[in-house]
Amino acid sequence: MPRGAFSAVGVAAALSVALTACSSSGGAPASDPGATAQGGGSLVVGVTSDPDTLFPWKATQFTAVNVLQNLYGTLTEFDKDLNVVPGLAESWETGKDGKKLTLKLRQGVTFADGSAFDSEDVKASLDKIMDEKTAAVARASLSSVKSVKAPDKNTVVLELSGPDAALPANLATVNMAMLSSDDTEEKLTTTPNGTGPFTLGKRVPSQSLTLTRNDKYWGAEKAKAGSVEFRVIPDESSIVSAMQSGNVQLAVFNDPLVAQTAEGGGTISVAKTPQLNYHVLQLNAQRGELKDVNVRLAMQCAIDRKQVLDTAALGEGEVTGPMTAPAFKSDPNKRPCPTRDLAKAADYLAKAGKSGGVTVKTIVSQGEYATSVNEAQNLKAQLAEAKINLDLEVLESGAFVDRWVAADFDAAVALNGGRPDPDGSYGRYFTSDGNLNKVAGYSSPALDKLFAEGKATDDQAARKAIYDKVAAELEDNAAWIWLFAGYTYTATTQNVQGFVPMASGSLQYLRTTSVG
């Protein structure tokens, strides 16, 4: 694609996150880049799917996460380079033995309904996230927290079972949003009540959702745009047409071909950002033929990942192992079959007693990201040559997420969100008590031990070595088949200023974006 508008986020410097996470922090909030006087305008963002939930503790769909992170606040935040900076907690300090994290909260913060935010809301939120009955998707990220105390309105103390280097970074995700202690999930699914830079305006299901500027937002600068509408347009090419006609001003594309088309007209700028997100063929080792590690290894050896990348994403990206964050990046050559090897695949099937072949039922999302079906079809064609039949079931985004969360699949072609810290990315999936372990379909005592070790130290080199071992355990057992990490392409019309793309895929900088 044309490279003139290339704007890659500086990810390489970002992964000091886990290391700075255990110390007190007092920098500027993540809402400051480029912020000057309050602006205006109404911004329309084109999206391909409607949010499947408005309850932040259960949001996994990308559109839902992107909407909710603009409505809710978190104790910590990521800045544009993915460093952990203050959010609703203006500072934090770790005890000398690493078993206590004390957070000082901002004063004068209010929820959208006007009620005051204080330590009781934090305690109630964290206690509920940790309660298994809540089914919060980030519960495992609080596994080190023994208790939450609120000694005064502006202080929260987390008593920990041991040092947790990943905790401040994990607190920055919208799945850890702070809710009012008076609110319920039932209420918030229709009426969000957060501390974010926007509040919910109007929603027309399957058509649009509009956010309005929160003039009581705690940040030094209020959101620039008076409103942000997320307009549902089923495919990325149609979003380009809407931008060319002036009906949409901003969109984030996954398909490089669409990005080329958008930029080719000359009226739309496209910024290309490498992503922590990863494309993966998830395997459920608890179901059917996939219970046998030899079947999973046969699938791993039968796939040319570069071919998937070239076919589905025009080669825009890189083949990846489990860890995508630069400071912890896995070496994809250190897997049982770093290149496609059909002979080895046949050997593994023979060891499984399945020389005649196997069938694996596989779910695919249509609508949430553009390359999914092409990836699935290429995987199906490649695996067929190894006598492995991917029986594809293409689902709309909401149905896919429902099946995915319920672990109702043998395999799933997925685009999963990456995080700056490996524990945040995978602790909830691949530990035996992880709350998404059912979705992951694989755990082991070795992984439990490694993840515990990874959180217990803030030494960068030591953590890198530990997560290399995590990656090896996952690859050697073909827990999943990691494919590639790609780019997002942020398209803006000429009258849009101030948006900052992020390697995490976050749209948090809609708060600094104006139209005019």
CSV table of N, CA and C in Angstrom, one decimal, residues 285-438:
chain,number,residue,atom,x,y,z
A,285,ALA,N,-8.3,-28.2,23.5
A,285,ALA,CA,-7.7,-29.5,23.9
A,285,ALA,C,-8.6,-30.4,24.7
A,286,GLN,N,-9.7,-29.9,25.1
A,286,GLN,CA,-10.6,-30.7,25.9
A,286,GLN,C,-11.7,-31.4,25.1
A,287,ARG,N,-11.6,-31.2,23.7
A,287,ARG,CA,-12.7,-31.7,22.9
A,287,ARG,C,-12.2,-32.6,21.8
A,288,GLY,N,-13.0,-33.7,21.6
A,288,GLY,CA,-12.8,-34.5,20.4
A,288,GLY,C,-11.4,-35.0,20.1
A,289,GLU,N,-11.1,-34.9,18.8
A,289,GLU,CA,-9.8,-35.3,18.3
A,289,GLU,C,-8.6,-34.5,18.9
A,290,LEU,N,-8.9,-33.3,19.3
A,290,LEU,CA,-7.9,-32.4,19.8
A,290,LEU,C,-7.4,-32.7,21.2
A,291,LYS,N,-8.0,-33.6,21.9
A,291,LYS,CA,-7.5,-34.1,23.2
A,291,LYS,C,-6.1,-34.7,23.0
A,292,ASP,N,-5.8,-35.2,21.8
A,292,ASP,CA,-4.6,-35.9,21.6
A,292,ASP,C,-3.6,-34.8,21.1
A,293,VAL,N,-2.5,-34.7,21.8
A,293,VAL,CA,-1.5,-33.7,21.5
A,293,VAL,C,-0.9,-33.9,20.1
A,294,ASN,N,-0.9,-35.2,19.7
A,294,ASN,CA,-0.3,-35.5,18.4
A,294,ASN,C,-1.2,-35.0,17.2
A,295,VAL,N,-2.5,-34.9,17.4
A,295,VAL,CA,-3.3,-34.3,16.4
A,295,VAL,C,-3.1,-32.8,16.3
A,296,ARG,N,-2.9,-32.2,17.5
A,296,ARG,CA,-2.7,-30.8,17.5
A,296,ARG,C,-1.3,-30.4,16.9
A,297,LEU,N,-0.3,-31.2,17.2
A,297,LEU,CA,1.0,-31.0,16.6
A,297,LEU,C,1.0,-31.3,15.1
A,298,ALA,N,0.2,-32.2,14.6
A,298,ALA,CA,0.0,-32.5,13.2
A,298,ALA,C,-0.6,-31.2,12.5
A,299,MET,N,-1.5,-30.6,13.1
A,299,MET,CA,-2.1,-29.4,12.6
A,299,MET,C,-1.1,-28.3,12.5
A,300,GLN,N,-0.3,-28.1,13.6
A,300,GLN,CA,0.7,-27.1,13.7
A,300,GLN,C,1.8,-27.3,12.5
A,301,CYS,N,2.2,-28.5,12.3
A,301,CYS,CA,3.2,-28.8,11.3
A,301,CYS,C,2.6,-28.7,9.9
A,302,ALA,N,1.3,-28.8,9.7
A,302,ALA,CA,0.7,-28.8,8.4
A,302,ALA,C,0.4,-27.4,7.8
A,303,ILE,N,0.7,-26.3,8.7
A,303,ILE,CA,0.4,-25.0,8.3
A,303,ILE,C,1.6,-24.1,8.0
A,304,ASP,N,1.5,-23.5,6.8
A,304,ASP,CA,2.5,-22.5,6.4
A,304,ASP,C,1.9,-21.1,6.8
A,305,ARG,N,2.4,-20.6,7.9
A,305,ARG,CA,1.9,-19.3,8.5
A,305,ARG,C,2.1,-18.2,7.6
A,306,LYS,N,3.2,-18.1,6.9
A,306,LYS,CA,3.5,-17.0,6.0
A,306,LYS,C,2.5,-17.0,4.8
A,307,GLN,N,2.1,-18.2,4.4
A,307,GLN,CA,1.1,-18.3,3.3
A,307,GLN,C,-0.3,-17.7,3.8
A,308,VAL,N,-0.6,-18.0,5.1
A,308,VAL,CA,-1.9,-17.4,5.6
A,308,VAL,C,-1.8,-15.9,5.6
A,309,LEU,N,-0.6,-15.4,6.1
A,309,LEU,CA,-0.4,-14.0,6.1
A,309,LEU,C,-0.5,-13.3,4.8
A,310,ASP,N,0.2,-14.0,3.8
A,310,ASP,CA,0.2,-13.4,2.4
A,310,ASP,C,-1.1,-13.5,1.8
A,311,THR,N,-1.9,-14.5,2.0
A,311,THR,CA,-3.2,-14.7,1.4
A,311,THR,C,-4.2,-13.8,2.0
A,312,ALA,N,-4.3,-13.7,3.3
A,312,ALA,CA,-5.4,-13.0,4.0
A,312,ALA,C,-5.0,-11.5,4.2
A,313,ALA,N,-3.7,-11.2,4.4
A,313,ALA,CA,-3.4,-9.8,4.7
A,313,ALA,C,-2.3,-9.2,3.8
A,314,LEU,N,-2.2,-9.8,2.6
A,314,LEU,CA,-1.2,-9.3,1.6
A,314,LEU,C,0.2,-9.2,2.2
A,315,GLY,N,0.5,-10.0,3.1
A,315,GLY,CA,1.9,-10.0,3.7
A,315,GLY,C,2.1,-8.9,4.7
A,316,GLU,N,1.1,-8.1,5.0
A,316,GLU,CA,1.2,-7.0,5.9
A,316,GLU,C,1.2,-7.4,7.3
A,317,GLY,N,2.4,-7.8,7.9
A,317,GLY,CA,2.5,-8.2,9.2
A,317,GLY,C,3.7,-9.2,9.4
A,318,GLU,N,3.8,-9.9,10.4
A,318,GLU,CA,4.9,-10.9,10.6
A,318,GLU,C,4.4,-12.1,11.3
A,319,VAL,N,4.9,-13.3,10.9
A,319,VAL,CA,4.6,-14.5,11.6
A,319,VAL,C,5.0,-14.4,13.1
A,320,THR,N,4.2,-14.9,14.0
A,320,THR,CA,4.4,-14.7,15.4
A,320,THR,C,4.3,-15.9,16.2
A,321,GLY,N,5.0,-15.9,17.3
A,321,GLY,CA,4.7,-16.9,18.4
A,321,GLY,C,3.8,-16.3,19.4
A,322,PRO,N,3.6,-16.9,20.6
A,322,PRO,CA,2.6,-16.5,21.5
A,322,PRO,C,2.8,-15.0,22.0
A,323,MET,N,4.0,-14.6,22.3
A,323,MET,CA,4.2,-13.3,22.9
A,323,MET,C,4.5,-12.3,21.8
A,324,THR,N,3.6,-11.3,21.7
A,324,THR,CA,3.8,-10.3,20.6
A,324,THR,C,4.4,-8.9,21.1
A,325,ALA,N,4.3,-8.7,22.4
A,325,ALA,CA,4.9,-7.5,23.0
A,325,ALA,C,6.4,-7.4,22.8
A,326,PRO,N,7.0,-6.3,22.2
A,326,PRO,CA,8.4,-6.3,21.8
A,326,PRO,C,9.3,-6.8,22.9
A,327,ALA,N,9.1,-6.4,24.2
A,327,ALA,CA,10.1,-6.7,25.2
A,327,ALA,C,10.0,-8.2,25.6
A,328,PHE,N,9.0,-8.9,25.2
A,328,PHE,CA,8.8,-10.3,25.5
A,328,PHE,C,8.6,-11.2,24.3
A,329,LYS,N,8.9,-10.7,23.1
A,329,LYS,CA,8.5,-11.3,21.9
A,329,LYS,C,9.1,-12.7,21.7
A,330,SER,N,8.2,-13.7,21.3
A,330,SER,CA,8.6,-15.1,21.1
A,330,SER,C,9.3,-15.2,19.8
A,331,ASP,N,10.2,-16.2,19.7
A,331,ASP,CA,10.9,-16.5,18.4
A,331,ASP,C,10.1,-17.6,17.8
A,332,PRO,N,9.4,-17.3,16.6
A,332,PRO,CA,8.5,-18.3,16.0
A,332,PRO,C,9.3,-19.5,15.4
A,333,ASN,N,10.6,-19.3,15.3
A,333,ASN,CA,11.5,-20.4,14.9
A,333,ASN,C,11.7,-21.5,15.9
A,334,LYS,N,11.3,-21.2,17.1
A,334,LYS,CA,11.5,-22.2,18.2
A,334,LYS,C,10.2,-22.9,18.5
A,335,ARG,N,9.6,-23.5,17.5
A,335,ARG,CA,8.4,-24.3,17.7
A,335,ARG,C,8.7,-25.6,17.0
A,336,PRO,N,7.9,-26.6,17.3
A,336,PRO,CA,8.2,-28.0,16.7
A,336,PRO,C,8.4,-28.0,15.2
A,337,CYS,N,7.5,-27.2,14.5
A,337,CYS,CA,7.6,-27.1,13.1
A,337,CYS,C,7.7,-25.6,12.7
A,338,PRO,N,8.9,-25.0,12.7
A,338,PRO,CA,9.0,-23.6,12.3
A,338,PRO,C,8.6,-23.3,10.9
A,339,THR,N,8.7,-24.3,10.0
A,339,THR,CA,8.2,-24.2,8.7
A,339,THR,C,7.3,-25.4,8.4
A,340,ARG,N,6.5,-25.3,7.4
A,340,ARG,CA,5.5,-26.3,7.1
A,340,ARG,C,6.2,-27.7,6.8
A,341,ASP,N,5.7,-28.8,7.4
A,341,ASP,CA,6.4,-30.1,7.2
A,341,ASP,C,5.3,-31.1,7.2
A,342,LEU,N,4.8,-31.5,6.0
A,342,LEU,CA,3.7,-32.4,5.8
A,342,LEU,C,4.1,-33.8,6.3
A,343,ALA,N,5.4,-34.1,6.1
A,343,ALA,CA,5.9,-35.5,6.6
A,343,ALA,C,5.8,-35.6,8.1
A,344,LYS,N,6.2,-34.6,8.8
A,344,LYS,CA,6.0,-34.6,10.2
A,344,LYS,C,4.5,-34.6,10.6
A,345,ALA,N,3.7,-33.9,9.9
A,345,ALA,CA,2.3,-33.9,10.2
A,345,ALA,C,1.7,-35.3,10.1
A,346,ALA,N,2.1,-36.0,9.0
A,346,ALA,CA,1.7,-37.4,8.8
A,346,ALA,C,2.2,-38.3,10.0
A,347,ASP,N,3.4,-38.1,10.4
A,347,ASP,CA,3.9,-38.9,11.5
A,347,ASP,C,3.1,-38.6,12.8
A,348,TYR,N,2.8,-37.4,13.1
A,348,TYR,CA,2.0,-37.1,14.3
A,348,TYR,C,0.6,-37.7,14.2
A,349,LEU,N,0.0,-37.7,13.0
A,349,LEU,CA,-1.3,-38.3,12.9
A,349,LEU,C,-1.2,-39.8,13.1
A,350,ALA,N,-0.1,-40.4,12.6
A,350,ALA,CA,0.1,-41.8,12.7
A,350,ALA,C,0.2,-42.2,14.2
A,351,LYS,N,1.0,-41.3,15.0
A,351,LYS,CA,1.1,-41.6,16.4
A,351,LYS,C,-0.2,-41.5,17.1
A,352,ALA,N,-1.1,-40.7,16.6
A,352,ALA,CA,-2.5,-40.6,17.2
A,352,ALA,C,-3.4,-41.7,16.7
A,353,GLY,N,-2.9,-42.5,15.8
A,353,GLY,CA,-3.7,-43.6,15.3
A,353,GLY,C,-4.8,-43.0,14.3
A,354,LYS,N,-4.5,-41.9,13.7
A,354,LYS,CA,-5.4,-41.2,12.8
A,354,LYS,C,-4.8,-41.0,11.4
A,355,SER,N,-4.1,-42.0,10.9
A,355,SER,CA,-3.5,-41.8,9.6
A,355,SER,C,-4.5,-41.6,8.5
A,356,GLY,N,-5.7,-42.0,8.7
A,356,GLY,CA,-6.8,-41.8,7.7
A,356,GLY,C,-7.3,-40.4,7.7
A,357,GLY,N,-7.0,-39.6,8.7
A,357,GLY,CA,-7.4,-38.2,8.8
A,357,GLY,C,-8.4,-37.9,9.9
A,358,VAL,N,-8.6,-36.6,10.2
A,358,VAL,CA,-9.5,-36.2,11.2
A,358,VAL,C,-10.3,-35.0,10.7
A,359,THR,N,-11.5,-34.8,11.3
A,359,THR,CA,-12.3,-33.6,11.1
A,359,THR,C,-12.4,-32.7,12.3
A,360,VAL,N,-12.2,-31.4,12.2
A,360,VAL,CA,-12.2,-30.5,13.3
A,360,VAL,C,-13.2,-29.4,13.0
A,361,LYS,N,-14.3,-29.3,13.8
A,361,LYS,CA,-15.3,-28.3,13.6
A,361,LYS,C,-14.7,-27.0,14.1
A,362,THR,N,-14.8,-26.0,13.2
A,362,THR,CA,-14.1,-24.7,13.5
A,362,THR,C,-15.1,-23.5,13.3
A,363,ILE,N,-15.1,-22.6,14.3
A,363,ILE,CA,-16.0,-21.5,14.1
A,363,ILE,C,-15.2,-20.3,13.6
A,364,VAL,N,-15.8,-19.4,12.8
A,364,VAL,CA,-15.2,-18.3,12.2
A,364,VAL,C,-16.1,-17.1,12.4
A,365,SER,N,-15.5,-15.9,12.8
A,365,SER,CA,-16.3,-14.7,12.9
A,365,SER,C,-16.4,-14.0,11.6
A,366,GLN,N,-17.6,-13.5,11.2
A,366,GLN,CA,-17.7,-12.7,10.0
A,366,GLN,C,-18.2,-11.3,10.4
A,367,GLY,N,-17.4,-10.3,10.2
A,367,GLY,CA,-17.9,-9.0,10.5
A,367,GLY,C,-17.0,-8.2,11.5
A,368,GLU,N,-16.5,-8.9,12.5
A,368,GLU,CA,-15.7,-8.2,13.5
A,368,GLU,C,-14.3,-7.8,13.0
A,369,TYR,N,-13.7,-8.6,12.2
A,369,TYR,CA,-12.5,-8.2,11.5
A,369,TYR,C,-12.4,-8.8,10.1
A,370,ALA,N,-11.8,-8.1,9.2
A,370,ALA,CA,-12.0,-8.3,7.8
A,370,ALA,C,-11.4,-9.5,7.2
A,371,THR,N,-10.3,-10.0,7.8
A,371,THR,CA,-9.5,-11.1,7.2
A,371,THR,C,-9.9,-12.5,7.6
A,372,SER,N,-10.9,-12.6,8.5
A,372,SER,CA,-11.2,-13.9,9.2
A,372,SER,C,-11.6,-15.0,8.2
A,373,VAL,N,-12.5,-14.7,7.3
A,373,VAL,CA,-12.9,-15.8,6.4
A,373,VAL,C,-11.8,-16.2,5.4
A,374,ASN,N,-11.0,-15.2,4.9
A,374,ASN,CA,-9.9,-15.6,4.1
A,374,ASN,C,-8.9,-16.4,4.8
A,375,GLU,N,-8.6,-16.1,6.1
A,375,GLU,CA,-7.7,-16.9,6.9
A,375,GLU,C,-8.2,-18.3,7.0
A,376,ALA,N,-9.5,-18.4,7.3
A,376,ALA,CA,-10.1,-19.8,7.5
A,376,ALA,C,-10.1,-20.6,6.3
A,377,GLN,N,-10.4,-20.0,5.1
A,377,GLN,CA,-10.3,-20.8,3.9
A,377,GLN,C,-8.9,-21.2,3.5
A,378,ASN,N,-7.9,-20.4,3.8
A,378,ASN,CA,-6.6,-20.8,3.5
A,378,ASN,C,-6.1,-21.9,4.4
A,379,LEU,N,-6.5,-21.8,5.7
A,379,LEU,CA,-6.1,-22.8,6.6
A,379,LEU,C,-6.8,-24.2,6.2
A,380,LYS,N,-8.0,-24.1,5.8
A,380,LYS,CA,-8.8,-25.3,5.4
A,380,LYS,C,-8.1,-25.9,4.2
A,381,ALA,N,-7.7,-25.1,3.2
A,381,ALA,CA,-7.0,-25.7,2.1
A,381,ALA,C,-5.7,-26.3,2.4
A,382,GLN,N,-4.9,-25.7,3.3
A,382,GLN,CA,-3.6,-26.2,3.7
A,382,GLN,C,-3.7,-27.5,4.5
A,383,LEU,N,-4.6,-27.5,5.4
A,383,LEU,CA,-4.8,-28.7,6.3
A,383,LEU,C,-5.4,-29.9,5.5
A,384,ALA,N,-6.2,-29.6,4.5
A,384,ALA,CA,-6.7,-30.7,3.7
A,384,ALA,C,-5.6,-31.6,3.1
A,385,GLU,N,-4.5,-30.9,2.8
A,385,GLU,CA,-3.4,-31.7,2.2
A,385,GLU,C,-2.7,-32.6,3.2
A,386,ALA,N,-3.0,-32.4,4.5
A,386,ALA,CA,-2.5,-33.3,5.5
A,386,ALA,C,-3.6,-34.2,6.1
A,387,LYS,N,-4.7,-34.3,5.3
A,387,LYS,CA,-5.9,-35.2,5.7
A,387,LYS,C,-6.6,-34.7,7.0
A,388,ILE,N,-6.5,-33.4,7.2
A,388,ILE,CA,-7.2,-32.7,8.3
A,388,ILE,C,-8.2,-31.8,7.7
A,389,ASN,N,-9.5,-32.1,8.0
A,389,ASN,CA,-10.6,-31.3,7.5
A,389,ASN,C,-11.1,-30.3,8.5
A,390,LEU,N,-10.9,-29.0,8.2
A,390,LEU,CA,-11.6,-28.0,9.0
A,390,LEU,C,-13.0,-27.8,8.5
A,391,ASP,N,-13.9,-28.2,9.3
A,391,ASP,CA,-15.4,-28.0,9.0
A,391,ASP,C,-15.8,-26.7,9.5
A,392,LEU,N,-15.8,-25.7,8.6
A,392,LEU,CA,-16.0,-24.3,8.9
A,392,LEU,C,-17.4,-23.9,9.2
A,393,GLU,N,-17.7,-23.2,10.3
A,393,GLU,CA,-19.0,-22.6,10.6
A,393,GLU,C,-18.8,-21.1,10.7
A,394,VAL,N,-19.3,-20.3,9.7
A,394,VAL,CA,-19.1,-18.9,9.8
A,394,VAL,C,-20.3,-18.3,10.5
A,395,LEU,N,-20.0,-17.4,11.5
A,395,LEU,CA,-21.0,-16.9,12.4
A,395,LEU,C,-20.9,-15.3,12.4
A,396,GLU,N,-22.0,-14.6,12.6
A,396,GLU,CA,-21.9,-13.2,12.8
A,396,GLU,C,-21.2,-12.9,14.1
A,397,SER,N,-20.7,-11.7,14.3
A,397,SER,CA,-19.8,-11.4,15.4
A,397,SER,C,-20.4,-11.8,16.7
A,398,GLY,N,-21.6,-11.4,17.0
A,398,GLY,CA,-22.2,-11.6,18.3
A,398,GLY,C,-22.4,-13.1,18.6
A,399,ALA,N,-22.8,-13.9,17.6
A,399,ALA,CA,-22.9,-15.3,17.8
A,399,ALA,C,-21.6,-16.0,18.0
A,400,PHE,N,-20.6,-15.5,17.3
A,400,PHE,CA,-19.2,-16.0,17.5
A,400,PHE,C,-18.7,-15.8,18.9
A,401,VAL,N,-18.9,-14.6,19.4
A,401,VAL,CA,-18.4,-14.3,20.8
A,401,VAL,C,-19.2,-15.2,21.8
A,402,ASP,N,-20.5,-15.4,21.6
A,402,ASP,CA,-21.2,-16.2,22.5
A,402,ASP,C,-20.7,-17.6,22.5
A,403,ARG,N,-20.4,-18.2,21.4
A,403,ARG,CA,-19.9,-19.5,21.3
A,403,ARG,C,-18.4,-19.6,21.9
A,404,TRP,N,-17.7,-18.5,21.6
A,404,TRP,CA,-16.3,-18.5,22.1
A,404,TRP,C,-16.2,-18.4,23.6
A,405,VAL,N,-17.0,-17.5,24.2
A,405,VAL,CA,-17.0,-17.4,25.7
A,405,VAL,C,-17.5,-18.7,26.3
A,406,ALA,N,-18.4,-19.4,25.7
A,406,ALA,CA,-18.9,-20.7,26.2
A,406,ALA,C,-18.0,-21.8,25.9
A,407,ALA,N,-16.9,-21.6,25.2
A,407,ALA,CA,-16.0,-22.7,24.7
A,407,ALA,C,-16.7,-23.7,24.0
A,408,ASP,N,-17.7,-23.3,23.2
A,408,ASP,CA,-18.5,-24.2,22.4
A,408,ASP,C,-17.9,-24.3,21.0
A,409,PHE,N,-16.7,-24.9,20.9
A,409,PHE,CA,-16.0,-25.1,19.6
A,409,PHE,C,-14.9,-26.1,19.8
A,410,ASP,N,-14.6,-26.7,18.7
A,410,ASP,CA,-13.3,-27.5,18.7
A,410,ASP,C,-12.1,-26.6,18.4
A,411,ALA,N,-12.3,-25.8,17.4
A,411,ALA,CA,-11.3,-24.8,17.0
A,411,ALA,C,-12.0,-23.5,16.6
A,412,ALA,N,-11.2,-22.4,16.7
A,412,ALA,CA,-11.8,-21.1,16.4
A,412,ALA,C,-10.7,-20.3,15.7
A,413,VAL,N,-11.1,-19.7,14.5
A,413,VAL,CA,-10.2,-18.7,13.9
A,413,VAL,C,-10.5,-17.4,14.5
A,414,ALA,N,-9.4,-16.9,15.2
A,414,ALA,CA,-9.7,-15.7,16.0
A,414,ALA,C,-8.6,-14.6,15.9
A,415,LEU,N,-9.0,-13.4,16.2
A,415,LEU,CA,-8.1,-12.3,16.4
A,415,LEU,C,-8.2,-11.9,17.8
A,416,ASN,N,-7.2,-12.1,18.6
A,416,ASN,CA,-7.3,-11.9,20.0
A,416,ASN,C,-6.4,-10.6,20.4
A,417,GLY,N,-6.9,-9.9,21.4
A,417,GLY,CA,-6.2,-8.7,21.8
A,417,GLY,C,-4.9,-9.0,22.6
A,418,GLY,N,-3.8,-8.4,22.1
A,418,GLY,CA,-2.6,-8.5,22.9
A,418,GLY,C,-2.5,-7.4,23.9
A,419,ARG,N,-1.6,-7.6,24.9
A,419,ARG,CA,-1.4,-6.6,25.9
A,419,ARG,C,0.1,-6.4,26.1
A,420,PRO,N,0.5,-5.3,26.8
A,420,PRO,CA,1.9,-5.0,27.0
A,420,PRO,C,2.6,-6.0,27.9
A,421,ASP,N,1.8,-6.6,28.8
A,421,ASP,CA,2.4,-7.6,29.8
A,421,ASP,C,1.9,-9.0,29.5
A,422,PRO,N,2.8,-10.0,29.4
A,422,PRO,CA,2.3,-11.3,29.1
A,422,PRO,C,1.3,-11.9,30.0
A,423,ASP,N,1.4,-11.6,31.3
A,423,ASP,CA,0.5,-12.1,32.3
A,423,ASP,C,-0.9,-11.6,31.9
A,424,GLY,N,-1.1,-10.3,31.5
A,424,GLY,CA,-2.4,-9.8,31.1
A,424,GLY,C,-2.9,-10.5,29.9
A,425,SER,N,-2.0,-10.9,29.0
A,425,SER,CA,-2.4,-11.5,27.7
A,425,SER,C,-2.8,-13.0,28.0
A,426,TYR,N,-2.1,-13.7,28.8
A,426,TYR,CA,-2.3,-15.1,28.9
A,426,TYR,C,-2.6,-15.8,30.2
A,427,GLY,N,-2.3,-15.0,31.3
A,427,GLY,CA,-2.6,-15.6,32.6
A,427,GLY,C,-4.0,-16.1,32.8
A,428,ARG,N,-5.0,-15.4,32.3
A,428,ARG,CA,-6.4,-15.7,32.5
A,428,ARG,C,-6.8,-16.9,31.6
A,429,TYR,N,-5.9,-17.2,30.5
A,429,TYR,CA,-6.2,-18.3,29.6
A,429,TYR,C,-5.6,-19.6,30.1
A,430,PHE,N,-4.3,-19.6,30.3
A,430,PHE,CA,-3.5,-20.8,30.4
A,430,PHE,C,-3.1,-21.2,31.8
A,431,THR,N,-3.7,-20.6,32.9
A,431,THR,CA,-3.5,-21.1,34.2
A,431,THR,C,-4.7,-21.9,34.6
A,432,SER,N,-4.5,-22.9,35.4
A,432,SER,CA,-5.6,-23.9,35.7
A,432,SER,C,-6.8,-23.2,36.4
A,433,ASP,N,-6.5,-22.1,37.1
A,433,ASP,CA,-7.6,-21.4,37.8
A,433,ASP,C,-8.0,-20.1,37.0
A,434,GLY,N,-7.4,-19.9,35.8
A,434,GLY,CA,-7.7,-18.7,35.0
A,434,GLY,C,-9.2,-18.7,34.6
A,435,ASN,N,-9.8,-17.6,34.7
A,435,ASN,CA,-11.3,-17.6,34.4
A,435,ASN,C,-11.6,-17.8,32.9
A,436,LEU,N,-10.6,-17.7,32.0
A,436,LEU,CA,-10.9,-18.0,30.6
A,436,LEU,C,-10.2,-19.3,30.2
A,437,ASN,N,-9.8,-20.1,31.2
A,437,ASN,CA,-9.1,-21.4,30.9
A,437,ASN,C,-10.1,-22.3,30.1
A,438,LYS,N,-11.3,-22.3,30.4
A,438,LYS,CA,-12.3,-23.1,29.6
A,438,LYS,C,-12.2,-22.7,28.1
